[in-house]
mmCIF file of C-alpha atoms in Angstrom:
data_model
loop_
_atom_site.group_PDB
_atom_site.id
_atom_site.type_symbol
_atom_site.label_atom_id
_atom_site.label_comp_id
_atom_site.label_asym_id
_atom_site.label_seq_id
_atom_site.Cartn_x
_atom_site.Cartn_y
_atom_site.Cartn_z
ATOM 1 C CA UNK A 1 -0.159 -0.001 0.082
ATOM 2 C CA UNK A 2 2.909 2.299 0.785
ATOM 3 C CA UNK A 3 3.415 3.261 -2.966
ATOM 4 C CA UNK A 4 -0.156 3.648 -3.714
ATOM 5 C CA UNK A 5 -0.735 7.405 -3.789
ATOM 6 C CA UNK A 6 -4.096 8.396 -2.881
ATOM 7 C CA UNK A 7 -5.619 11.169 -5.252
ATOM 8 C CA UNK A 8 -9.225 12.051 -4.461
ATOM 9 C CA UNK A 9 -11.459 11.717 -7.562
ATOM 10 C CA UNK A 10 -13.037 14.922 -8.531
ATOM 11 C CA UNK A 11 -16.632 13.112 -8.927
ATOM 12 C CA UNK A 12 -16.298 12.563 -5.142
ATOM 13 C CA UNK A 13 -15.131 16.179 -4.145
ATOM 14 C CA UNK A 14 -18.272 16.625 -2.125
ATOM 15 C CA UNK A 15 -17.032 14.286 0.393
ATOM 16 C CA UNK A 16 -14.219 16.517 1.140
ATOM 17 C CA UNK A 17 -16.598 19.366 2.216
ATOM 18 C CA UNK A 18 -18.072 17.871 5.173
ATOM 19 C CA UNK A 19 -16.615 18.070 8.613
ATOM 20 C CA UNK A 20 -16.874 14.933 10.786
ATOM 21 C CA UNK A 21 -16.454 14.517 14.547
ATOM 22 C CA UNK A 22 -13.532 12.303 14.263
ATOM 23 C CA UNK A 23 -9.871 13.285 15.110
ATOM 24 C CA UNK A 24 -9.070 14.064 11.291
ATOM 25 C CA UNK A 25 -12.514 15.707 10.637
ATOM 26 C CA UNK A 26 -13.191 13.195 7.862
ATOM 27 C CA UNK A 27 -16.837 12.157 8.657
ATOM 28 C CA UNK A 28 -18.534 8.606 8.466
ATOM 29 C CA UNK A 29 -19.093 8.931 4.584
ATOM 30 C CA UNK A 30 -15.538 9.799 3.853
ATOM 31 C CA UNK A 31 -14.198 7.068 6.054
ATOM 32 C CA UNK A 32 -16.376 4.628 4.408
ATOM 33 C CA UNK A 33 -15.358 5.781 0.979
ATOM 34 C CA UNK A 34 -11.659 5.561 2.022
ATOM 35 C CA UNK A 35 -12.135 2.052 3.523
ATOM 36 C CA UNK A 36 -13.550 1.053 0.236
ATOM 37 C CA UNK A 37 -10.825 2.564 -1.857
ATOM 38 C CA UNK A 38 -8.270 0.724 0.362
ATOM 39 C CA UNK A 39 -9.987 -2.553 -0.056
ATOM 40 C CA UNK A 40 -10.002 -2.092 -3.957
ATOM 41 C CA UNK A 41 -6.520 -1.156 -3.918
ATOM 42 C CA UNK A 42 -5.419 -4.246 -1.872
ATOM 43 C CA UNK A 43 -7.596 -6.667 -3.727
ATOM 44 C CA UNK A 44 -7.711 -5.165 -7.218
ATOM 45 C CA UNK A 45 -11.340 -5.918 -7.292
ATOM 46 C CA UNK A 46 -13.516 -2.795 -7.868
ATOM 47 C CA UNK A 47 -17.367 -2.695 -7.554
ATOM 48 C CA UNK A 48 -18.801 -1.439 -10.857
ATOM 49 C CA UNK A 49 -21.505 1.053 -10.196
ATOM 50 C CA UNK A 50 -24.721 0.212 -12.299
ATOM 51 C CA UNK A 51 -28.082 1.782 -12.075
ATOM 52 C CA UNK A 52 -30.555 3.119 -14.778
ATOM 53 C CA UNK A 53 -29.657 6.783 -13.954
ATOM 54 C CA UNK A 54 -25.974 5.874 -14.395
ATOM 55 C CA UNK A 55 -26.537 4.157 -17.714
ATOM 56 C CA UNK A 56 -28.632 7.049 -19.010
ATOM 57 C CA UNK A 57 -25.836 9.399 -18.164
ATOM 58 C CA UNK A 58 -23.235 7.521 -20.015
ATOM 59 C CA UNK A 59 -25.496 6.821 -22.849
ATOM 60 C CA UNK A 60 -26.600 10.296 -23.215
ATOM 61 C CA UNK A 61 -23.275 12.057 -22.535
ATOM 62 C CA UNK A 62 -22.286 12.728 -26.324
ATOM 63 C CA UNK A 63 -25.486 14.062 -27.169
ATOM 64 C CA UNK A 64 -25.527 16.405 -24.033
ATOM 65 C CA UNK A 65 -22.066 17.721 -25.227
ATOM 66 C CA UNK A 66 -23.372 18.421 -28.596
ATOM 67 C CA UNK A 67 -26.265 20.489 -27.184
ATOM 68 C CA UNK A 68 -24.112 22.307 -25.038
ATOM 69 C CA UNK A 69 -21.768 23.277 -28.088
ATOM 70 C CA UNK A 70 -25.168 24.610 -29.933
ATOM 71 C CA UNK A 71 -26.509 26.522 -26.758
ATOM 72 C CA UNK A 72 -23.451 28.026 -25.876
ATOM 73 C CA UNK A 73 -22.541 29.067 -29.591
ATOM 74 C CA UNK A 74 -19.404 27.135 -29.739
ATOM 75 C CA UNK A 75 -20.254 25.160 -32.940
ATOM 76 C CA UNK A 76 -18.853 21.741 -32.038
ATOM 77 C CA UNK A 77 -17.353 20.510 -28.950
ATOM 78 C CA UNK A 78 -15.334 17.455 -28.501
ATOM 79 C CA UNK A 79 -15.265 15.260 -25.284
ATOM 80 C CA UNK A 80 -12.312 15.433 -23.308
ATOM 81 C CA UNK A 81 -10.461 12.272 -22.697
ATOM 82 C CA UNK A 82 -7.489 13.419 -20.931
ATOM 83 C CA UNK A 83 -7.126 12.430 -17.297
ATOM 84 C CA UNK A 84 -5.617 15.131 -15.044
ATOM 85 C CA UNK A 85 -4.050 14.593 -11.620
ATOM 86 C CA UNK A 86 -1.808 16.338 -9.219
ATOM 87 C CA UNK A 87 -0.781 15.563 -5.515
ATOM 88 C CA UNK A 88 -4.147 15.738 -4.117
ATOM 89 C CA UNK A 89 -6.841 15.124 -6.915
ATOM 90 C CA UNK A 90 -7.873 13.437 -10.096
ATOM 91 C CA UNK A 91 -10.347 13.485 -12.768
ATOM 92 C CA UNK A 92 -11.563 13.684 -16.213
ATOM 93 C CA UNK A 93 -13.775 16.674 -17.091
ATOM 94 C CA UNK A 94 -16.302 16.234 -19.838
ATOM 95 C CA UNK A 95 -15.166 19.180 -21.917
ATOM 96 C CA UNK A 96 -12.446 21.992 -21.587
ATOM 97 C CA UNK A 97 -12.595 24.986 -23.793
ATOM 98 C CA UNK A 98 -10.245 28.161 -23.639
ATOM 99 C CA UNK A 99 -12.671 29.808 -21.256
ATOM 100 C CA UNK A 100 -14.235 27.108 -19.134
ATOM 101 C CA UNK A 101 -14.670 23.455 -18.240
ATOM 102 C CA UNK A 102 -18.074 22.006 -18.776
ATOM 103 C CA UNK A 103 -19.698 19.177 -16.798
ATOM 104 C CA UNK A 104 -22.968 17.744 -18.139
ATOM 105 C CA UNK A 105 -25.618 16.139 -16.003
ATOM 106 C CA UNK A 106 -28.250 14.161 -17.777
ATOM 107 C CA UNK A 107 -31.332 14.453 -15.660
ATOM 108 C CA UNK A 108 -33.439 11.104 -15.192
ATOM 109 C CA UNK A 109 -36.760 12.761 -15.724
ATOM 110 C CA UNK A 110 -38.556 16.267 -15.778
ATOM 111 C CA UNK A 111 -39.054 16.314 -11.978
ATOM 112 C CA UNK A 112 -35.485 15.687 -11.405
ATOM 113 C CA UNK A 113 -34.507 18.274 -13.768
ATOM 114 C CA UNK A 114 -36.654 20.950 -12.554
ATOM 115 C CA UNK A 115 -35.662 20.254 -9.081
ATOM 116 C CA UNK A 116 -31.930 20.578 -9.896
ATOM 117 C CA UNK A 117 -32.249 23.780 -11.646
ATOM 118 C CA UNK A 118 -34.369 25.381 -9.028
ATOM 119 C CA UNK A 119 -32.225 24.287 -5.951
ATOM 120 C CA UNK A 120 -29.058 25.899 -4.788
ATOM 121 C CA UNK A 121 -26.270 24.305 -6.900
ATOM 122 C CA UNK A 122 -25.534 20.828 -5.687
ATOM 123 C CA UNK A 123 -22.286 20.912 -3.429
ATOM 124 C CA UNK A 124 -20.990 17.708 -4.843
ATOM 125 C CA UNK A 125 -21.046 18.916 -8.317
ATOM 126 C CA UNK A 126 -19.540 22.337 -7.411
ATOM 127 C CA UNK A 127 -16.698 20.589 -5.730
ATOM 128 C CA UNK A 128 -16.278 18.277 -8.583
ATOM 129 C CA UNK A 129 -16.045 21.470 -10.823
ATOM 130 C CA UNK A 130 -13.665 23.251 -8.517
ATOM 131 C CA UNK A 131 -11.370 20.406 -8.653
ATOM 132 C CA UNK A 132 -11.611 20.319 -12.553
ATOM 133 C CA UNK A 133 -10.854 24.032 -12.855
ATOM 134 C CA UNK A 134 -7.957 23.464 -10.237
ATOM 135 C CA UNK A 135 -6.460 20.407 -12.285
ATOM 136 C CA UNK A 136 -6.789 22.243 -15.724
ATOM 137 C CA UNK A 137 -5.926 25.767 -14.745
ATOM 138 C CA UNK A 138 -9.220 27.089 -16.345
ATOM 139 C CA UNK A 139 -10.819 29.651 -13.987
ATOM 140 C CA UNK A 140 -14.439 29.269 -15.031
ATOM 141 C CA UNK A 141 -16.931 26.202 -15.182
ATOM 142 C CA UNK A 142 -20.482 25.574 -16.336
ATOM 143 C CA UNK A 143 -22.609 22.780 -14.659
ATOM 144 C CA UNK A 144 -24.990 21.953 -17.047
ATOM 145 C CA UNK A 145 -28.231 20.080 -16.603
ATOM 146 C CA UNK A 146 -30.009 18.754 -19.833
ATOM 147 C CA UNK A 147 -33.023 16.562 -20.114
ATOM 148 C CA UNK A 148 -32.931 13.912 -22.791
ATOM 149 C CA UNK A 149 -34.654 10.939 -24.145
ATOM 150 C CA UNK A 150 -34.133 7.950 -21.982
ATOM 151 C CA UNK A 151 -33.078 5.081 -24.289
ATOM 152 C CA UNK A 152 -34.704 1.930 -23.955
ATOM 153 C CA UNK A 153 -31.431 0.113 -23.149
ATOM 154 C CA UNK A 154 -30.944 2.403 -19.861
ATOM 155 C CA UNK A 155 -34.491 1.691 -18.797
ATOM 156 C CA UNK A 156 -35.382 -1.982 -18.992
ATOM 157 C CA UNK A 157 -36.614 -1.742 -22.644
ATOM 158 C CA UNK A 158 -38.729 1.235 -22.127
ATOM 159 C CA UNK A 159 -37.898 4.613 -23.767
ATOM 160 C CA UNK A 160 -39.048 7.640 -22.319
ATOM 161 C CA UNK A 161 -39.240 10.789 -24.794
ATOM 162 C CA UNK A 162 -38.762 14.411 -23.631
ATOM 163 C CA UNK A 163 -37.530 15.624 -27.177
ATOM 164 C CA UNK A 164 -41.018 16.951 -28.211
ATOM 165 C CA UNK A 165 -40.276 19.663 -25.669
ATOM 166 C CA UNK A 166 -38.249 22.721 -26.855
ATOM 167 C CA UNK A 167 -34.604 22.328 -25.979
ATOM 168 C CA UNK A 168 -34.459 25.687 -23.941
ATOM 169 C CA UNK A 169 -37.063 24.040 -21.681
ATOM 170 C CA UNK A 170 -34.779 21.180 -21.102
ATOM 171 C CA UNK A 171 -31.478 22.828 -20.715
ATOM 172 C CA UNK A 172 -29.940 24.744 -17.893
ATOM 173 C CA UNK A 173 -26.455 25.971 -16.978
ATOM 174 C CA UNK A 174 -25.111 27.014 -13.476
ATOM 175 C CA UNK A 175 -21.741 29.412 -13.943
ATOM 176 C CA UNK A 176 -18.921 29.088 -11.386
ATOM 177 C CA UNK A 177 -15.848 30.802 -10.790
ATOM 178 C CA UNK A 178 -12.498 29.213 -9.296
ATOM 179 C CA UNK A 179 -12.569 29.324 -5.521
ATOM 180 C CA UNK A 180 -8.964 28.929 -4.006
ATOM 181 C CA UNK A 181 -10.254 28.751 -0.606
ATOM 182 C CA UNK A 182 -12.574 25.872 -1.270
ATOM 183 C CA UNK A 183 -9.560 24.120 -2.895
ATOM 184 C CA UNK A 184 -7.313 24.609 0.016
ATOM 185 C CA UNK A 185 -10.124 23.341 2.237
ATOM 186 C CA UNK A 186 -10.309 20.051 0.089
ATOM 187 C CA UNK A 187 -6.478 19.960 -0.238
ATOM 188 C CA UNK A 188 -6.262 19.835 3.663
ATOM 189 C CA UNK A 189 -8.930 17.154 3.830
ATOM 190 C CA UNK A 190 -7.030 15.100 1.414
ATOM 191 C CA UNK A 191 -3.985 15.331 3.400
ATOM 192 C CA UNK A 192 -6.080 14.119 6.345
ATOM 193 C CA UNK A 193 -7.236 11.183 4.032
ATOM 194 C CA UNK A 194 -3.677 10.126 3.465
ATOM 195 C CA UNK A 195 -3.092 10.245 7.221
ATOM 196 C CA UNK A 196 -6.256 7.867 7.824
ATOM 197 C CA UNK A 197 -5.010 5.635 5.085
ATOM 198 C CA UNK A 198 -1.520 5.291 6.482
ATOM 199 C CA UNK A 199 -2.989 4.615 9.998
ATOM 200 C CA UNK A 200 -5.632 2.152 8.557
ATOM 201 C CA UNK A 201 -2.801 0.251 6.642
ATOM 202 C CA UNK A 202 -0.724 -0.131 9.766
ATOM 203 C CA UNK A 203 -3.753 -1.556 11.600
ATOM 204 C CA UNK A 204 -4.571 -4.129 8.718
ATOM 205 C CA UNK A 205 -0.938 -5.265 8.677
ATOM 206 C CA UNK A 206 -0.810 -5.692 12.358
ATOM 207 C CA UNK A 207 -3.954 -7.922 12.193
ATOM 208 C CA UNK A 208 -3.024 -9.888 9.006
ATOM 209 C CA UNK A 209 0.780 -9.510 8.644
ATOM 210 C CA UNK B 1 -33.298 -19.700 -59.713
ATOM 211 C CA UNK B 2 -30.456 -20.635 -57.496
ATOM 212 C CA UNK B 3 -29.214 -18.226 -54.907
ATOM 213 C CA UNK B 4 -25.641 -18.484 -53.373
ATOM 214 C CA UNK B 5 -23.815 -16.997 -50.518
ATOM 215 C CA UNK B 6 -26.969 -15.849 -48.735
ATOM 216 C CA UNK B 7 -28.076 -15.724 -45.140
ATOM 217 C CA UNK B 8 -29.121 -19.055 -43.971
ATOM 218 C CA UNK B 9 -32.103 -17.504 -42.151
ATOM 219 C CA UNK B 10 -33.425 -15.642 -45.298
ATOM 220 C CA UNK B 11 -35.875 -18.361 -46.380
ATOM 221 C CA UNK B 12 -36.830 -19.847 -43.096
ATOM 222 C CA UNK B 13 -40.674 -20.454 -42.355
ATOM 223 C CA UNK B 14 -42.148 -17.390 -40.677
ATOM 224 C CA UNK B 15 -45.171 -15.366 -40.861
ATOM 225 C CA UNK B 16 -44.018 -11.760 -39.981
ATOM 226 C CA UNK B 17 -40.774 -9.570 -40.306
ATOM 227 C CA UNK B 18 -38.311 -10.306 -37.544
ATOM 228 C CA UNK B 19 -34.920 -9.136 -36.419
ATOM 229 C CA UNK B 20 -32.968 -11.342 -38.490
ATOM 230 C CA UNK B 21 -34.998 -10.291 -41.515
ATOM 231 C CA UNK B 22 -33.933 -6.435 -40.657
ATOM 232 C CA UNK B 23 -30.412 -7.786 -40.161
ATOM 233 C CA UNK B 24 -30.258 -9.364 -43.663
ATOM 234 C CA UNK B 25 -31.845 -6.160 -45.153
ATOM 235 C CA UNK B 26 -29.417 -3.889 -43.643
ATOM 236 C CA UNK B 27 -26.411 -6.314 -44.563
ATOM 237 C CA UNK B 28 -27.711 -6.207 -48.144
ATOM 238 C CA UNK B 29 -28.530 -2.565 -48.531
ATOM 239 C CA UNK B 30 -26.848 -0.669 -45.798
ATOM 240 C CA UNK B 31 -29.857 0.503 -44.012
ATOM 241 C CA UNK B 32 -33.569 -1.026 -43.619
ATOM 242 C CA UNK B 33 -35.879 1.803 -44.387
ATOM 243 C CA UNK B 34 -39.365 0.952 -44.918
ATOM 244 C CA UNK B 35 -42.495 2.990 -45.888
ATOM 245 C CA UNK B 36 -45.546 2.310 -43.794
ATOM 246 C CA UNK B 37 -48.514 1.280 -46.104
ATOM 247 C CA UNK B 38 -50.965 0.401 -43.453
ATOM 248 C CA UNK B 39 -51.096 0.306 -39.691
ATOM 249 C CA UNK B 40 -53.743 -1.590 -37.856
ATOM 250 C CA UNK B 41 -54.757 -3.384 -34.812
ATOM 251 C CA UNK B 42 -56.141 -6.925 -35.213
ATOM 252 C CA UNK B 43 -57.093 -9.991 -33.116
ATOM 253 C CA UNK B 44 -56.014 -13.564 -33.438
ATOM 254 C CA UNK B 45 -53.394 -13.112 -36.043
ATOM 255 C CA UNK B 46 -51.305 -16.095 -36.797
ATOM 256 C CA UNK B 47 -47.807 -14.950 -35.724
ATOM 257 C CA UNK B 48 -45.337 -17.805 -36.358
ATOM 258 C CA UNK B 49 -48.016 -20.307 -35.069
ATOM 259 C CA UNK B 50 -49.443 -18.237 -32.002
ATOM 260 C CA UNK B 51 -52.737 -16.476 -32.234
ATOM 261 C CA UNK B 52 -51.879 -12.968 -31.319
ATOM 262 C CA UNK B 53 -53.786 -9.853 -30.681
ATOM 263 C CA UNK B 54 -51.700 -6.718 -31.531
ATOM 264 C CA UNK B 55 -50.801 -3.534 -33.530
ATOM 265 C CA UNK B 56 -49.338 -4.360 -37.197
ATOM 266 C CA UNK B 57 -47.411 -2.481 -40.005
ATOM 267 C CA UNK B 58 -47.841 -3.342 -43.543
ATOM 268 C CA UNK B 59 -45.092 -1.831 -45.748
ATOM 269 C CA UNK B 60 -44.818 -0.712 -49.289
ATOM 270 C CA UNK B 61 -41.750 -2.579 -49.890
ATOM 271 C CA UNK B 62 -41.589 -6.351 -50.590
ATOM 272 C CA UNK B 63 -41.396 -7.300 -46.898
ATOM 273 C CA UNK B 64 -43.761 -9.237 -44.498
ATOM 274 C CA UNK B 65 -45.975 -7.335 -42.092
ATOM 275 C CA UNK B 66 -44.442 -6.472 -38.677
ATOM 276 C CA UNK B 67 -45.875 -6.789 -35.333
ATOM 277 C CA UNK B 68 -45.527 -3.398 -33.703
ATOM 278 C CA UNK B 69 -44.756 -3.587 -30.006
ATOM 279 C CA UNK B 70 -45.362 -0.765 -27.505
ATOM 280 C CA UNK B 71 -41.737 0.461 -27.694
ATOM 281 C CA UNK B 72 -41.696 0.933 -31.425
ATOM 282 C CA UNK B 73 -45.252 2.457 -31.426
ATOM 283 C CA UNK B 74 -43.953 5.088 -29.011
ATOM 284 C CA UNK B 75 -40.971 5.559 -30.934
ATOM 285 C CA UNK B 76 -42.996 5.915 -34.382
ATOM 286 C CA UNK B 77 -45.271 8.470 -32.510
ATOM 287 C CA UNK B 78 -42.316 10.546 -31.282
ATOM 288 C CA UNK B 79 -40.563 10.672 -34.790
ATOM 289 C CA UNK B 80 -43.747 12.068 -35.974
ATOM 290 C CA UNK B 81 -43.777 14.776 -33.480
ATOM 291 C CA UNK B 82 -40.204 15.731 -34.124
ATOM 292 C CA UNK B 83 -40.093 15.149 -37.894
ATOM 293 C CA UNK B 84 -43.587 16.432 -38.972
ATOM 294 C CA UNK B 85 -44.666 18.473 -36.218
ATOM 295 C CA UNK B 86 -47.796 16.490 -35.081
ATOM 296 C CA UNK B 87 -49.368 17.002 -31.844
ATOM 297 C CA UNK B 88 -48.846 14.345 -29.307
ATOM 298 C CA UNK B 89 -52.559 13.185 -29.764
ATOM 299 C CA UNK B 90 -52.154 13.040 -33.508
ATOM 300 C CA UNK B 91 -48.875 11.167 -33.491
ATOM 301 C CA UNK B 92 -50.396 8.314 -31.808
ATOM 302 C CA UNK B 93 -53.207 7.908 -34.163
ATOM 303 C CA UNK B 94 -51.957 5.037 -36.240
ATOM 304 C CA UNK B 95 -53.894 6.253 -39.433
ATOM 305 C CA UNK B 96 -51.325 9.173 -39.483
ATOM 306 C CA UNK B 97 -48.595 6.882 -39.836
ATOM 307 C CA UNK B 98 -49.424 5.757 -43.177
ATOM 308 C CA UNK B 99 -46.869 6.960 -45.631
ATOM 309 C CA UNK B 100 -44.146 7.366 -43.108
ATOM 310 C CA UNK B 101 -40.746 6.093 -43.552
ATOM 311 C CA UNK B 102 -39.202 4.165 -40.559
ATOM 312 C CA UNK B 103 -35.553 2.944 -40.273
ATOM 313 C CA UNK B 104 -35.554 -0.449 -38.532
ATOM 314 C CA UNK B 105 -32.464 -1.964 -36.734
ATOM 315 C CA UNK B 106 -31.961 -5.349 -35.475
ATOM 316 C CA UNK B 107 -31.253 -4.888 -31.830
ATOM 317 C CA UNK B 108 -29.704 -8.222 -30.210
ATOM 318 C CA UNK B 109 -30.118 -6.736 -26.545
ATOM 319 C CA UNK B 110 -33.974 -7.038 -26.783
ATOM 320 C CA UNK B 111 -35.469 -9.397 -24.120
ATOM 321 C CA UNK B 112 -38.423 -11.236 -23.857
ATOM 322 C CA UNK B 113 -39.742 -13.385 -20.903
ATOM 323 C CA UNK B 114 -36.477 -12.747 -19.284
ATOM 324 C CA UNK B 115 -34.333 -14.163 -22.308
ATOM 325 C CA UNK B 116 -32.158 -12.133 -24.690
ATOM 326 C CA UNK B 117 -33.846 -12.851 -28.082
ATOM 327 C CA UNK B 118 -33.041 -9.792 -30.162
ATOM 328 C CA UNK B 119 -35.643 -7.847 -32.146
ATOM 329 C CA UNK B 120 -36.548 -4.952 -34.328
ATOM 330 C CA UNK B 121 -36.112 -1.579 -32.925
ATOM 331 C CA UNK B 122 -37.415 1.704 -34.929
ATOM 332 C CA UNK B 123 -34.716 4.087 -35.072
ATOM 333 C CA UNK B 124 -35.464 7.498 -33.237
ATOM 334 C CA UNK B 125 -35.447 10.491 -35.126
ATOM 335 C CA UNK B 126 -32.920 13.259 -34.160
ATOM 336 C CA UNK B 127 -34.145 16.803 -34.289
ATOM 337 C CA UNK B 128 -30.912 18.710 -35.319
ATOM 338 C CA UNK B 129 -30.679 22.455 -34.925
ATOM 339 C CA UNK B 130 -30.268 24.650 -38.096
ATOM 340 C CA UNK B 131 -26.884 26.118 -38.673
ATOM 341 C CA UNK B 132 -27.463 29.704 -39.469
ATOM 342 C CA UNK B 133 -25.155 31.740 -41.314
ATOM 343 C CA UNK B 134 -23.578 34.733 -39.031
ATOM 344 C CA UNK B 135 -24.402 33.022 -35.864
ATOM 345 C CA UNK B 136 -21.662 32.027 -33.503
ATOM 346 C CA UNK B 137 -22.208 28.383 -34.265
ATOM 347 C CA UNK B 138 -21.648 29.119 -37.849
ATOM 348 C CA UNK B 139 -18.620 30.921 -37.327
ATOM 349 C CA UNK B 140 -17.161 28.234 -34.953
ATOM 350 C CA UNK B 141 -18.325 25.499 -37.193
ATOM 351 C CA UNK B 142 -16.512 27.370 -40.224
ATOM 352 C CA UNK B 143 -13.374 27.863 -38.254
ATOM 353 C CA UNK B 144 -13.228 24.051 -37.196
ATOM 354 C CA UNK B 145 -13.543 23.145 -40.848
ATOM 355 C CA UNK B 146 -10.856 25.467 -42.052
ATOM 356 C CA UNK B 147 -8.594 24.202 -39.439
ATOM 357 C CA UNK B 148 -9.325 20.576 -40.765
ATOM 358 C CA UNK B 149 -10.272 19.453 -37.289
ATOM 359 C CA UNK B 150 -13.802 18.455 -38.774
ATOM 360 C CA UNK B 151 -15.313 17.350 -42.134
ATOM 361 C CA UNK B 152 -18.620 18.573 -43.431
ATOM 362 C CA UNK B 153 -20.221 15.227 -42.902
ATOM 363 C CA UNK B 154 -19.451 15.243 -39.126
ATOM 364 C CA UNK B 155 -20.962 18.758 -39.001
ATOM 365 C CA UNK B 156 -24.095 17.292 -40.630
ATOM 366 C CA UNK B 157 -24.387 14.874 -37.788
ATOM 367 C CA UNK B 158 -24.896 17.743 -35.368
ATOM 368 C CA UNK B 159 -26.692 20.308 -37.408
ATOM 369 C CA UNK B 160 -29.127 20.747 -40.281
ATOM 370 C CA UNK B 161 -26.756 22.252 -42.859
ATOM 371 C CA UNK B 162 -28.701 23.509 -46.296
ATOM 372 C CA UNK B 163 -26.930 23.500 -49.575
ATOM 373 C CA UNK B 164 -26.592 27.177 -49.425
ATOM 374 C CA UNK B 165 -24.951 27.204 -45.859
ATOM 375 C CA UNK B 166 -22.644 24.217 -47.065
ATOM 376 C CA UNK B 167 -21.421 26.416 -49.915
ATOM 377 C CA UNK B 168 -20.879 29.365 -47.539
ATOM 378 C CA UNK B 169 -18.988 27.143 -45.179
ATOM 379 C CA UNK B 170 -16.810 25.556 -47.842
ATOM 380 C CA UNK B 171 -16.324 28.563 -49.973
ATOM 381 C CA UNK B 172 -15.252 30.636 -46.937
ATOM 382 C CA UNK B 173 -17.252 33.514 -48.651
#
C-alpha cells in the first residue's frame, strides 16, 4: 500500500466538504469511502456501479455535449478524454474550452431536472467542478443540466421521450468561478485522508501480517 | 433460380418480419428503411403459429408485415412529433402513420420473457438545430472546418446544413 498514492476523485469532491467529529474531521461517509478505496487497491477488485440513472448518463453524454456546443454558440465540442491529476486530486472533465470546463448532468426525468435547476447548486457537483478548474488551470466552469430522451437500453426496454419539448425548456447551466479557498479546504482534507489511510494500513498489517 | 452466399435464415418459415430479416436487409442494402402502407390493430393473427392480438404494420416494400410492440409504437409517434410537427395526440393515431418512412434496426439486446432474443427497433429521429449563417455556431463550425479538425459530414451529424449554408462554409465567402 505504501506506493499507492491517494488522489481524491473529482466526482467525489463533495465528500471533502463535510466536517466529521473524528480527530481528522473526515466524517462517516468519507471514512467509508476511504475503506472501500483501500480494499479495492489491496484486492484489485473494484465494484462496478450500475443503475438506470448511471446508464442514462453514460449513454446520453455525447448528445449532451453536442447540445452544449449549440446552446453556448461554440459550434462543435469534443469530449475530453485526458485524465488530469496532481498531488491531491484526479479527474476527467467532460469538456475543456479555452474559457471554461463543462460538466454535463443528464437528468433522469422532468421532476429531477426541475428540482436540480431550482435548488441551490449541488455542493458535490460544485466541488467536482472546482477540482476540474484546479487541475486544468481554467478559471470558469459550467454545470449543465439537460433532459434528454431515456434510451430503452438504459431503462429495462422502455424509452421515455422528452424531445418533443423545446430544448430551452430542457437545458440549464450554472456558472462557477474558481474558488481557491474551497480548493485549499479540500487539499487539507485530502492530506487527512492520507493520514487515515496510513494508519488504517498499519492496523490491517498488524492484524493480518 | 439458385441463390448462393445468402443468409441461412433468409428463407426460413415465418409469418412476420423479424429481427433477422432486418439484419439481412441492413447487410444487403446498408439500411433498412421501409414505408408504412398500413397500420392496424387486429385480433387472433397467426404470428409464427401463435394467435396474437396486436398492432401491425404493412409496408410498401416487398417485406412481411411487422408486429409493432409498444416501444416501437412510442418511437414512431415521437418521430412524427419531431419530424412532421404532429401533436402528441395526432402522432399516436396510427392512421397518421401511413406514408411515413421508418428505419428499422436489429437490436440483439432485446429481451422477451427474461431471455435475450433480439428484435426490431425503430430508429429514433434526431431533431438537429439549423446552422444559421452569421451565428456564433456558424463561425465556430467554419473555423473548425478551415482548421481541418472536422469534415462537413461530421458537422451534418450535429446540425441541419442547407446546401446554401454548406457552400458558405466550404467557399469561405
